[in-house]
Coordinates of C-alpha atoms in Angstrom, one line a residue:
M245 CA -33.2 44.8 -73.2
S246 CA -30.1 42.2 -73.0
E247 CA -28.8 41.6 -76.6
L248 CA -30.4 37.9 -76.2
T249 CA -33.8 39.0 -75.5
E250 CA -33.6 41.8 -78.1
R251 CA -32.7 39.6 -80.6
L252 CA -35.2 36.8 -79.7
K253 CA -38.0 39.5 -79.8
Q254 CA -36.6 40.6 -83.3
Q255 CA -36.8 37.0 -84.7
L256 CA -40.5 36.9 -83.9
I257 CA -41.4 40.0 -85.5
A258 CA -39.3 39.4 -88.5
G259 CA -41.2 36.0 -88.9
S260 CA -44.3 37.1 -88.1
S261 CA -45.8 35.6 -91.2
R262 CA -43.8 32.7 -91.5
P263 CA -44.3 29.6 -89.4
L264 CA -41.3 29.2 -87.0
M265 CA -42.3 26.4 -84.3
Q266 CA -44.2 23.3 -84.6
D267 CA -45.8 21.3 -81.6
A268 CA -45.9 17.8 -81.1
G269 CA -49.7 17.8 -82.7
Q270 CA -47.7 19.2 -85.9
H271 CA -49.6 22.5 -85.1
W272 CA -47.1 25.2 -86.8
Y273 CA -47.1 28.7 -85.1
T274 CA -46.1 31.6 -86.9
G275 CA -43.7 34.6 -85.4
S276 CA -47.1 36.6 -84.9
Q277 CA -48.4 34.0 -83.1
L278 CA -45.6 33.2 -80.8
N279 CA -44.9 37.0 -80.2
L280 CA -48.6 37.2 -78.9
E281 CA -48.1 34.3 -76.6
E282 CA -45.0 35.5 -75.4
N283 CA -46.3 38.9 -74.5
V284 CA -49.3 36.7 -72.4
W285 CA -47.0 35.3 -70.5
K286 CA -44.8 38.5 -69.8
N287 CA -47.9 40.3 -68.7
Y288 CA -49.0 37.3 -66.2
W289 CA -45.7 37.4 -64.6
Q290 CA -45.8 41.2 -64.0
N291 CA -49.3 41.0 -63.0
K292 CA -48.4 38.3 -60.2
G293 CA -45.3 40.5 -59.1
I294 CA -42.4 38.0 -60.7
G295 CA -39.7 40.2 -62.0
H296 CA -36.2 40.9 -61.7
N297 CA -33.7 38.1 -60.1
D298 CA -36.8 36.0 -59.1
I299 CA -35.7 32.5 -59.6
V300 CA -38.4 30.3 -61.3
L301 CA -38.2 26.3 -61.5
V302 CA -39.7 24.9 -64.9
A303 CA -40.4 21.2 -65.1
L304 CA -41.9 20.9 -68.4
S305 CA -41.6 18.5 -71.2
N306 CA -40.4 19.8 -74.2
S307 CA -42.9 21.8 -76.2
V308 CA -43.4 25.2 -78.1
S309 CA -44.6 26.5 -74.5
Y310 CA -41.3 25.3 -72.8
S311 CA -39.5 28.0 -75.2
I312 CA -41.9 30.6 -75.1
V313 CA -42.1 30.6 -71.4
I314 CA -38.4 30.7 -70.5
Q315 CA -38.2 33.7 -73.0
S316 CA -40.9 35.6 -71.4
L317 CA -39.0 35.0 -68.0
W318 CA -35.7 36.6 -69.3
D319 CA -37.7 39.4 -70.5
I320 CA -38.4 40.4 -67.2
G321 CA -35.2 39.7 -65.9
A322 CA -35.9 36.6 -64.0
I323 CA -34.0 33.4 -63.5
V324 CA -35.1 30.2 -65.0
Q325 CA -34.2 27.0 -63.3
P326 CA -35.1 24.2 -66.0
I327 CA -35.2 20.4 -64.1
N328 CA -36.2 17.0 -65.4
P329 CA -40.2 17.2 -65.4
V330 CA -40.0 13.4 -64.0
S331 CA -38.5 14.9 -60.5
T332 CA -39.3 13.6 -57.5
E333 CA -41.4 15.2 -55.0
I334 CA -38.6 14.7 -52.7
Q335 CA -35.8 16.2 -55.2
I336 CA -38.2 19.3 -55.7
S337 CA -38.8 19.8 -52.1
E338 CA -35.1 19.7 -51.7
L339 CA -34.5 22.3 -54.4
E340 CA -37.0 24.4 -52.9
D341 CA -35.6 24.5 -49.4
Q342 CA -32.3 25.8 -51.2
Y343 CA -33.9 28.2 -53.7
H344 CA -37.4 29.9 -52.4
Y345 CA -38.6 30.0 -55.7
S346 CA -41.1 32.8 -56.8
A347 CA -42.8 30.3 -58.7
I348 CA -42.8 27.0 -60.2
I349 CA -44.2 25.4 -63.4
L350 CA -45.2 22.1 -63.7
N351 CA -46.3 19.5 -66.5
E352 CA -50.3 19.5 -66.5
N353 CA -50.6 15.9 -65.6
I354 CA -48.5 16.1 -62.4
K355 CA -50.5 15.8 -59.4
E356 CA -50.5 18.7 -56.8
L357 CA -47.2 18.0 -54.6
S358 CA -47.9 18.5 -50.6
I359 CA -44.9 20.1 -50.3
L360 CA -46.2 23.2 -52.2
K361 CA -49.9 23.3 -50.6
D362 CA -48.7 25.7 -47.6
T363 CA -46.3 27.8 -49.5
F364 CA -47.6 28.2 -53.4
T365 CA -51.0 28.8 -54.2
N366 CA -52.3 27.3 -57.6
Q367 CA -53.0 29.4 -60.3
P368 CA -55.3 29.1 -63.2
R369 CA -53.7 27.4 -66.1
L370 CA -52.4 29.5 -69.1
T371 CA -52.0 29.0 -73.0
T372 CA -53.3 30.1 -76.1
L373 CA -51.4 27.3 -78.1
H374 CA -52.9 23.8 -78.9
E375 CA -50.6 22.2 -76.5
S376 CA -51.7 21.0 -72.8
E377 CA -51.8 23.8 -70.4
V378 CA -49.1 23.9 -67.8
Q379 CA -49.6 24.3 -64.1
I380 CA -48.5 27.5 -62.2
F381 CA -47.8 27.9 -58.5
I382 CA -47.1 31.4 -57.2
R383 CA -45.3 31.8 -53.8
N384 CA -47.7 33.0 -50.8
K385 CA -46.4 36.1 -49.6
H386 CA -44.1 36.6 -52.4
I387 CA -42.6 40.4 -52.3
A388 CA -43.1 41.6 -55.8
H389 CA -40.4 42.8 -57.9
L390 CA -40.7 45.2 -60.4
N391 CA -40.3 44.6 -64.0
E392 CA -36.6 45.3 -64.8
T393 CA -35.2 45.5 -68.4
P394 CA -32.2 42.4 -68.0
D395 CA -28.6 43.6 -69.2
D396 CA -25.9 41.3 -71.1
D397 CA -24.7 40.5 -67.3
Q398 CA -28.0 39.2 -65.9
L399 CA -28.1 35.6 -64.7
A400 CA -30.7 33.7 -67.3
V401 CA -30.5 30.1 -66.2
I402 CA -29.0 27.9 -63.0
M403 CA -28.3 24.4 -64.0
H404 CA -26.7 21.6 -62.8
T405 CA -24.0 19.7 -64.5
S406 CA -24.8 16.2 -65.5
G407 CA -23.1 14.9 -62.2
T408 CA -21.9 11.4 -64.2
T409 CA -18.3 11.3 -62.2
G410 CA -19.6 13.1 -58.9
K411 CA -22.0 15.6 -57.1
P412 CA -23.6 17.7 -59.5
K413 CA -22.2 21.5 -59.5
R414 CA -24.3 24.4 -59.5
V415 CA -23.6 26.6 -62.8
G416 CA -25.1 30.2 -63.6
L417 CA -25.0 31.5 -66.9
T418 CA -25.6 34.8 -68.1
H419 CA -27.5 36.2 -71.1
Y420 CA -24.3 37.1 -72.8
Q421 CA -22.9 33.7 -72.2
L422 CA -26.2 32.1 -73.7
L423 CA -26.0 34.5 -76.8
A424 CA -22.0 33.9 -77.2
G425 CA -22.6 30.2 -76.8
A426 CA -25.9 29.8 -79.4
F427 CA -23.6 32.2 -81.9
H428 CA -20.8 29.8 -81.8
V429 CA -23.2 26.7 -83.1
I430 CA -24.7 29.3 -85.4
D431 CA -21.0 29.9 -87.2
S432 CA -19.7 26.6 -87.0
E433 CA -23.0 24.8 -88.4
L434 CA -23.4 27.5 -91.1
L435 CA -27.2 27.9 -89.5
T436 CA -29.5 30.1 -91.6
S437 CA -33.5 31.0 -92.1
H438 CA -33.5 27.9 -94.4
D439 CA -32.5 25.4 -91.8
S440 CA -34.8 23.2 -89.5
T441 CA -34.3 21.0 -86.9
F442 CA -35.9 18.7 -84.1
I443 CA -35.8 19.4 -80.7
L444 CA -35.4 15.5 -79.3
M445 CA -33.0 15.9 -76.5
P446 CA -34.5 17.5 -73.4
M447 CA -35.1 21.1 -73.0
F448 CA -33.9 20.9 -69.0
H449 CA -30.4 19.8 -70.9
I450 CA -27.8 22.9 -72.1
N451 CA -27.6 20.8 -75.6
A452 CA -31.2 21.1 -76.3
L453 CA -31.6 24.7 -74.7
V454 CA -28.9 26.3 -76.6
I455 CA -27.9 24.4 -79.3
S456 CA -31.1 23.3 -80.9
N457 CA -33.4 25.8 -79.5
L458 CA -31.6 29.3 -79.3
A459 CA -29.2 28.8 -82.2
T460 CA -32.0 28.0 -84.3
C461 CA -34.2 30.8 -83.0
L462 CA -31.4 33.2 -83.3
S463 CA -30.6 32.4 -87.0
H464 CA -34.1 32.6 -87.7
G465 CA -34.6 28.7 -88.6
Q466 CA -37.6 26.5 -88.1
L467 CA -37.9 24.2 -84.4
L468 CA -40.1 21.1 -84.6
F469 CA -40.3 20.1 -80.9
R470 CA -41.0 16.4 -80.1
P471 CA -41.5 15.2 -76.3
K472 CA -39.1 12.5 -77.0
F473 CA -36.9 10.6 -79.2
S474 CA -39.0 8.1 -81.7
A475 CA -36.5 5.7 -83.3
H476 CA -39.5 4.2 -85.6
L477 CA -40.4 7.6 -86.3
F478 CA -37.2 9.5 -86.9
W479 CA -36.2 8.8 -90.5
K480 CA -39.8 9.2 -91.5
E481 CA -40.2 12.6 -90.1
V482 CA -37.1 13.5 -91.2
S483 CA -38.1 13.1 -94.7
S484 CA -41.6 14.5 -94.3
E485 CA -40.8 17.6 -92.6
K486 CA -37.9 18.4 -94.6
I487 CA -35.3 18.5 -91.4
T488 CA -31.8 20.0 -92.6
W489 CA -29.8 19.1 -89.2
V490 CA -30.4 17.3 -85.6
S491 CA -28.3 17.3 -82.4
L492 CA -28.4 13.8 -81.1
T493 CA -26.6 12.0 -78.7
P494 CA -24.1 8.7 -79.1
A495 CA -27.0 6.9 -77.4
I496 CA -29.4 7.6 -80.2
I497 CA -27.1 7.0 -82.7
A498 CA -26.7 3.3 -81.5
I499 CA -30.5 2.8 -81.6
L500 CA -30.6 4.2 -84.7
L501 CA -28.3 1.4 -85.7
Q502 CA -30.3 -1.4 -84.1
R503 CA -33.0 -1.0 -86.5
D504 CA -33.7 -1.8 -90.0
E505 CA -35.2 1.8 -91.1
Q506 CA -33.0 4.0 -93.5
P507 CA -33.0 7.7 -94.6
T508 CA -35.1 8.2 -97.6
D509 CA -35.4 11.5 -99.6
N510 CA -34.1 13.8 -97.3
N511 CA -32.9 17.2 -96.8
L512 CA -30.5 16.6 -94.3
R513 CA -27.0 18.4 -94.4
F514 CA -25.6 16.8 -91.1
L515 CA -26.4 15.0 -87.8
R516 CA -24.2 16.2 -84.7
T517 CA -23.6 14.3 -81.8
A518 CA -22.7 15.3 -78.4
S519 CA -23.2 14.9 -74.7
A520 CA -21.2 11.6 -74.5
P521 CA -18.1 9.9 -76.3
L522 CA -18.9 8.2 -79.4
L523 CA -17.1 5.2 -80.2
P524 CA -14.8 4.7 -83.3
S525 CA -16.5 1.6 -83.9
T526 CA -20.1 3.3 -83.7
H527 CA -19.3 6.0 -86.1
E528 CA -17.8 3.9 -88.5
E529 CA -20.8 1.4 -88.6
F530 CA -23.2 4.7 -88.9
N531 CA -21.0 5.5 -92.2
R532 CA -21.3 2.1 -93.5
R533 CA -25.0 2.1 -93.0
F534 CA -26.3 5.6 -93.6
N535 CA -25.2 8.5 -96.4
V536 CA -25.5 10.9 -94.1
P537 CA -22.5 13.3 -92.7
L538 CA -22.1 12.7 -88.8
I539 CA -20.1 15.3 -87.1
E540 CA -18.7 14.9 -83.8
S541 CA -18.5 17.9 -81.1
Y542 CA -17.9 18.4 -77.5
G543 CA -19.5 21.0 -75.0
M544 CA -20.4 21.3 -71.4
T545 CA -22.9 23.2 -69.5
E546 CA -20.4 25.6 -68.1
A547 CA -19.4 26.6 -71.3
A548 CA -22.9 27.3 -72.5
S549 CA -23.2 24.2 -74.6
Q550 CA -20.4 24.2 -77.5
I551 CA -16.7 24.0 -77.3
A552 CA -15.5 22.4 -80.5
Q553 CA -16.8 21.0 -83.2
N554 CA -15.9 19.5 -86.4
P555 CA -15.6 21.3 -89.3
L556 CA -18.6 20.6 -91.8
N557 CA -16.2 20.8 -95.0
K558 CA -13.6 18.8 -93.0
P559 CA -14.6 16.5 -90.4
L560 CA -11.8 14.2 -88.9
Q561 CA -13.2 10.8 -87.6
N562 CA -12.0 10.0 -83.8
S563 CA -11.9 13.8 -83.4
V564 CA -14.1 16.3 -81.7
G565 CA -12.9 18.9 -84.0
L566 CA -11.6 22.1 -83.7
P567 CA -12.5 25.0 -80.9
V568 CA -15.5 27.3 -81.7
G569 CA -15.1 30.5 -80.2
T570 CA -13.1 29.1 -77.1
E571 CA -9.3 29.6 -76.3
L572 CA -8.4 26.0 -75.4
K573 CA -5.0 24.2 -73.9
I574 CA -4.2 20.8 -72.8
L575 CA -2.4 20.9 -69.1
G576 CA -0.3 18.4 -67.3
A577 CA -0.2 17.6 -63.6
N578 CA 1.5 20.8 -62.6
Y579 CA -0.5 23.0 -64.9
E580 CA 2.3 23.2 -67.5
E581 CA 1.0 22.9 -70.9
M582 CA 1.5 20.0 -72.9
A583 CA 3.4 19.3 -76.6
V584 CA 1.2 18.3 -79.7
G585 CA -0.3 14.7 -79.1
Q586 CA 0.4 14.5 -75.4
V587 CA -2.6 13.7 -73.1
G588 CA -3.7 15.8 -70.2
E589 CA -6.6 17.7 -68.9
I590 CA -8.4 20.0 -70.9
A591 CA -8.4 23.7 -70.2
I592 CA -10.8 26.3 -71.8
K593 CA -11.8 30.3 -71.5
G594 CA -13.9 32.4 -73.4
E595 CA -16.9 34.9 -73.7
S596 CA -19.3 31.7 -73.2
I597 CA -17.4 30.1 -70.4
I598 CA -18.3 30.5 -66.6
T599 CA -15.6 32.1 -64.4
H600 CA -17.0 30.6 -61.3
Y601 CA -19.5 28.2 -60.1
L602 CA -22.3 29.2 -57.7
D603 CA -21.2 27.0 -55.1
P604 CA -17.3 27.8 -54.5
Q605 CA -15.1 25.4 -56.5
P606 CA -11.9 27.0 -56.5
E607 CA -10.0 23.8 -57.4
A608 CA -12.4 23.7 -60.9
F609 CA -10.1 27.0 -62.0
H610 CA -6.3 28.0 -62.5
D611 CA -5.1 31.4 -63.7
G612 CA -8.5 32.2 -65.3
W613 CA -9.0 28.7 -66.9
L614 CA -12.0 26.4 -66.3
L615 CA -10.6 22.9 -65.7
T616 CA -12.7 20.6 -67.3
G617 CA -12.2 17.3 -65.6
D618 CA -12.0 15.9 -69.5
L619 CA -8.8 14.4 -70.6
G620 CA -7.5 15.0 -74.2
S621 CA -4.8 15.8 -76.7
L622 CA -4.4 18.1 -79.6
D623 CA -2.9 17.1 -83.3
E624 CA -0.5 19.2 -85.0
N625 CA -3.8 20.8 -87.2
G626 CA -5.3 21.9 -83.4
Y627 CA -8.1 19.0 -83.8
L628 CA -9.0 17.7 -80.3
Q629 CA -9.0 14.1 -79.3
I630 CA -11.0 13.2 -76.1
S631 CA -9.1 10.4 -73.9
G632 CA -12.1 10.1 -71.1
R633 CA -12.8 12.0 -67.7
S634 CA -9.8 12.2 -65.4
K635 CA -12.0 10.8 -62.8
E636 CA -12.9 7.9 -65.0
M637 CA -9.5 6.7 -65.9
I638 CA -9.1 3.1 -64.3
I639 CA -5.4 2.8 -62.5
R640 CA -4.3 -0.9 -62.3
G641 CA -0.8 -1.3 -60.9
G642 CA 0.3 2.0 -61.3
E643 CA -0.8 2.1 -64.7
N644 CA -3.4 4.3 -66.8
V645 CA -5.9 2.5 -68.6
N646 CA -8.9 4.4 -70.5
P647 CA -12.3 2.9 -70.5
L648 CA -13.4 4.1 -73.9
A649 CA -10.2 2.2 -75.6
V650 CA -11.8 -0.9 -73.9
E651 CA -15.1 -0.4 -74.6
D652 CA -14.4 0.4 -78.4
C653 CA -12.6 -2.7 -78.7
L654 CA -15.3 -5.1 -77.4
N655 CA -17.9 -3.2 -78.7
V656 CA -17.9 -4.6 -81.7
L657 CA -19.4 -8.2 -80.9
K658 CA -22.6 -8.7 -82.2
F659 CA -24.1 -9.8 -79.2
V660 CA -23.3 -6.5 -77.4
R661 CA -26.2 -3.9 -77.2
E662 CA -24.3 -1.6 -75.0
M663 CA -21.5 -1.8 -72.5
A664 CA -19.5 0.5 -70.0
V665 CA -15.8 -0.4 -68.6
I666 CA -15.3 0.8 -65.0
G667 CA -12.6 0.6 -62.5
V668 CA -13.5 -1.5 -59.2
P669 CA -11.4 -1.6 -56.2
D670 CA -8.4 -4.4 -55.8
K671 CA -6.8 -4.9 -52.6
I672 CA -3.6 -5.9 -54.6
Y673 CA -3.7 -3.7 -57.9
G674 CA -5.8 -0.8 -57.2
E675 CA -8.5 -1.2 -59.2
T676 CA -9.4 -4.0 -61.7
V677 CA -10.8 -3.5 -65.3
T678 CA -14.7 -4.5 -65.0
A679 CA -16.7 -4.6 -68.3
V680 CA -20.3 -4.6 -67.7
I681 CA -22.6 -5.5 -70.6
V682 CA -26.0 -5.5 -71.6
P683 CA -26.7 -8.2 -74.5
N684 CA -29.2 -8.2 -77.4
E685 CA -31.0 -11.1 -75.8
I686 CA -30.9 -12.2 -71.8
S687 CA -29.5 -15.5 -71.2
Q688 CA -28.6 -17.6 -68.3
D689 CA -25.5 -18.9 -70.1
H690 CA -22.7 -16.5 -71.0
R691 CA -19.9 -19.2 -71.5
H692 CA -19.7 -18.6 -75.3
Q693 CA -20.1 -15.1 -75.1
L694 CA -17.3 -14.8 -72.4
A695 CA -15.2 -16.9 -74.7
L696 CA -15.5 -14.5 -77.8
L697 CA -14.8 -11.4 -75.0
N698 CA -11.6 -13.2 -73.6
E699 CA -10.5 -14.2 -77.2
L700 CA -11.0 -10.4 -78.9
A701 CA -9.3 -8.7 -75.4
N702 CA -6.2 -10.9 -75.5
E703 CA -6.0 -10.4 -79.3
Q704 CA -6.3 -6.6 -79.4
L705 CA -5.7 -5.3 -75.8
L706 CA -2.6 -4.8 -73.8
P707 CA -2.4 -7.2 -70.7
V708 CA -3.4 -4.3 -68.2
E709 CA -6.1 -3.3 -70.4
R710 CA -8.1 -6.6 -70.5
P711 CA -10.7 -6.7 -68.2
T712 CA -10.7 -9.3 -65.3
K713 CA -14.6 -9.5 -64.8
Y714 CA -17.4 -9.5 -66.7
I715 CA -21.0 -8.6 -65.6
F716 CA -23.8 -9.2 -67.6
S717 CA -26.8 -6.9 -66.9
S718 CA -30.1 -6.1 -68.3
Q719 CA -29.3 -2.1 -68.1
L720 CA -26.7 0.4 -67.4
P721 CA -27.9 3.8 -65.1
K722 CA -28.2 6.8 -67.0
N723 CA -28.9 10.2 -66.7
A724 CA -31.9 12.0 -68.6
T725 CA -29.6 12.6 -71.9
G726 CA -28.6 8.7 -72.0
K727 CA -25.2 9.4 -70.5
I728 CA -23.7 6.2 -68.5
Q729 CA -23.5 7.4 -65.0
R730 CA -20.3 5.8 -64.6
T731 CA -19.8 6.8 -60.9
L732 CA -23.2 5.2 -59.8
L733 CA -22.8 1.9 -61.9
A734 CA -19.2 1.4 -60.0
Q735 CA -20.9 2.3 -56.8
E736 CA -23.3 -0.4 -57.3
V737 CA -21.1 -3.0 -58.7
T738 CA -19.0 -2.5 -55.8
Q739 CA -21.6 -2.9 -53.5

């Protein structure tokens, strides 16, 4: 067994009589019940000839079954590829052409896909839990693979990067990298068996998979699965279920700030935020509204989740904290190491970080360091400040404009629900600074709002930073975790 699968198994045995996981219907399952379910799945895969190095596509909503299914696949040395459960038939077909899956697992309510009819056989559905059964498709003429105990270097998951600034890259993470990433979370968040958390973010995302799911399992805590975030239930359930911490995104933080509910009588030690930049103005408003520590962090799929996090006892606002189990440095254009306070590209390496992509991407590495594509700086105490993505920086007349700084300035206006600042091609200046705004209320006349935007920009922004164009929209393109897809937005605006 790999150390990851051994520890996950021991967690279920140690908690045999204790409730460890709760489904969306609020049914609790003990470690003994979960261990039985995991063995049922493991035996099922073995009987179907699924084993070592078989790639299995998993397209499920958040659930207890999700966690147990992937654990059973890791136990037999199979490789899990989690994807968005609302992926289209065309998207699944394109993936199948590339990977030739041994098995595909879909939600119960998904109609049988025509692309699967000739290649796969729909098997009897399987679960012993209170949750909905899942659909299982086994490849016809599948060459049976023996159940082979995985080692630490066995590939565990294939994931795609979020692709917010370009084409997604294929990331392969081993059992050991996932284990190391999860323990970095445990150590930085001081997680114990007394902790409990919601899984609200999608499980096909590295944040939920490692930070919420694996870190909680490996620290013997309690997991409560919810299909998605519910704004009107969040604070109520945090109180009633005695939740001690939750991993959220800035998009969810912004939604909580738009509502009147307040946290009451809760056991929260902290909320953590990652997956996208948290604007300083949003953080300040959260601190004013809610008496709950909000901890900023920084991570990526290629690092098996977390790279840096603010210490719980000494957080620094407008920073993503200190590196956790990761070597980190700031590099200049010629790969020279930048001095304290200077902005450059963030480079990382460590036991949880990939050393190569599944597709050749030699330009993403330098001398053993992964080049993240993120811009940042380190202060004299080693805290990391993020300046944005290198590909998102706007170059106007030869000068760099940080879109996050512009957004943070203008986002304080009360009529702004959300905003994204992007660069749009310009024949004279190279790019123009363009702000796309989703207002709280749709209007045909934006003259008053434009006056307020221009007044604030002229007052607080440098001339080169001031948007030359404002576009009002009903929504912004986002990925499944609520991260704004700026490249796509820029393409849409340009077209």
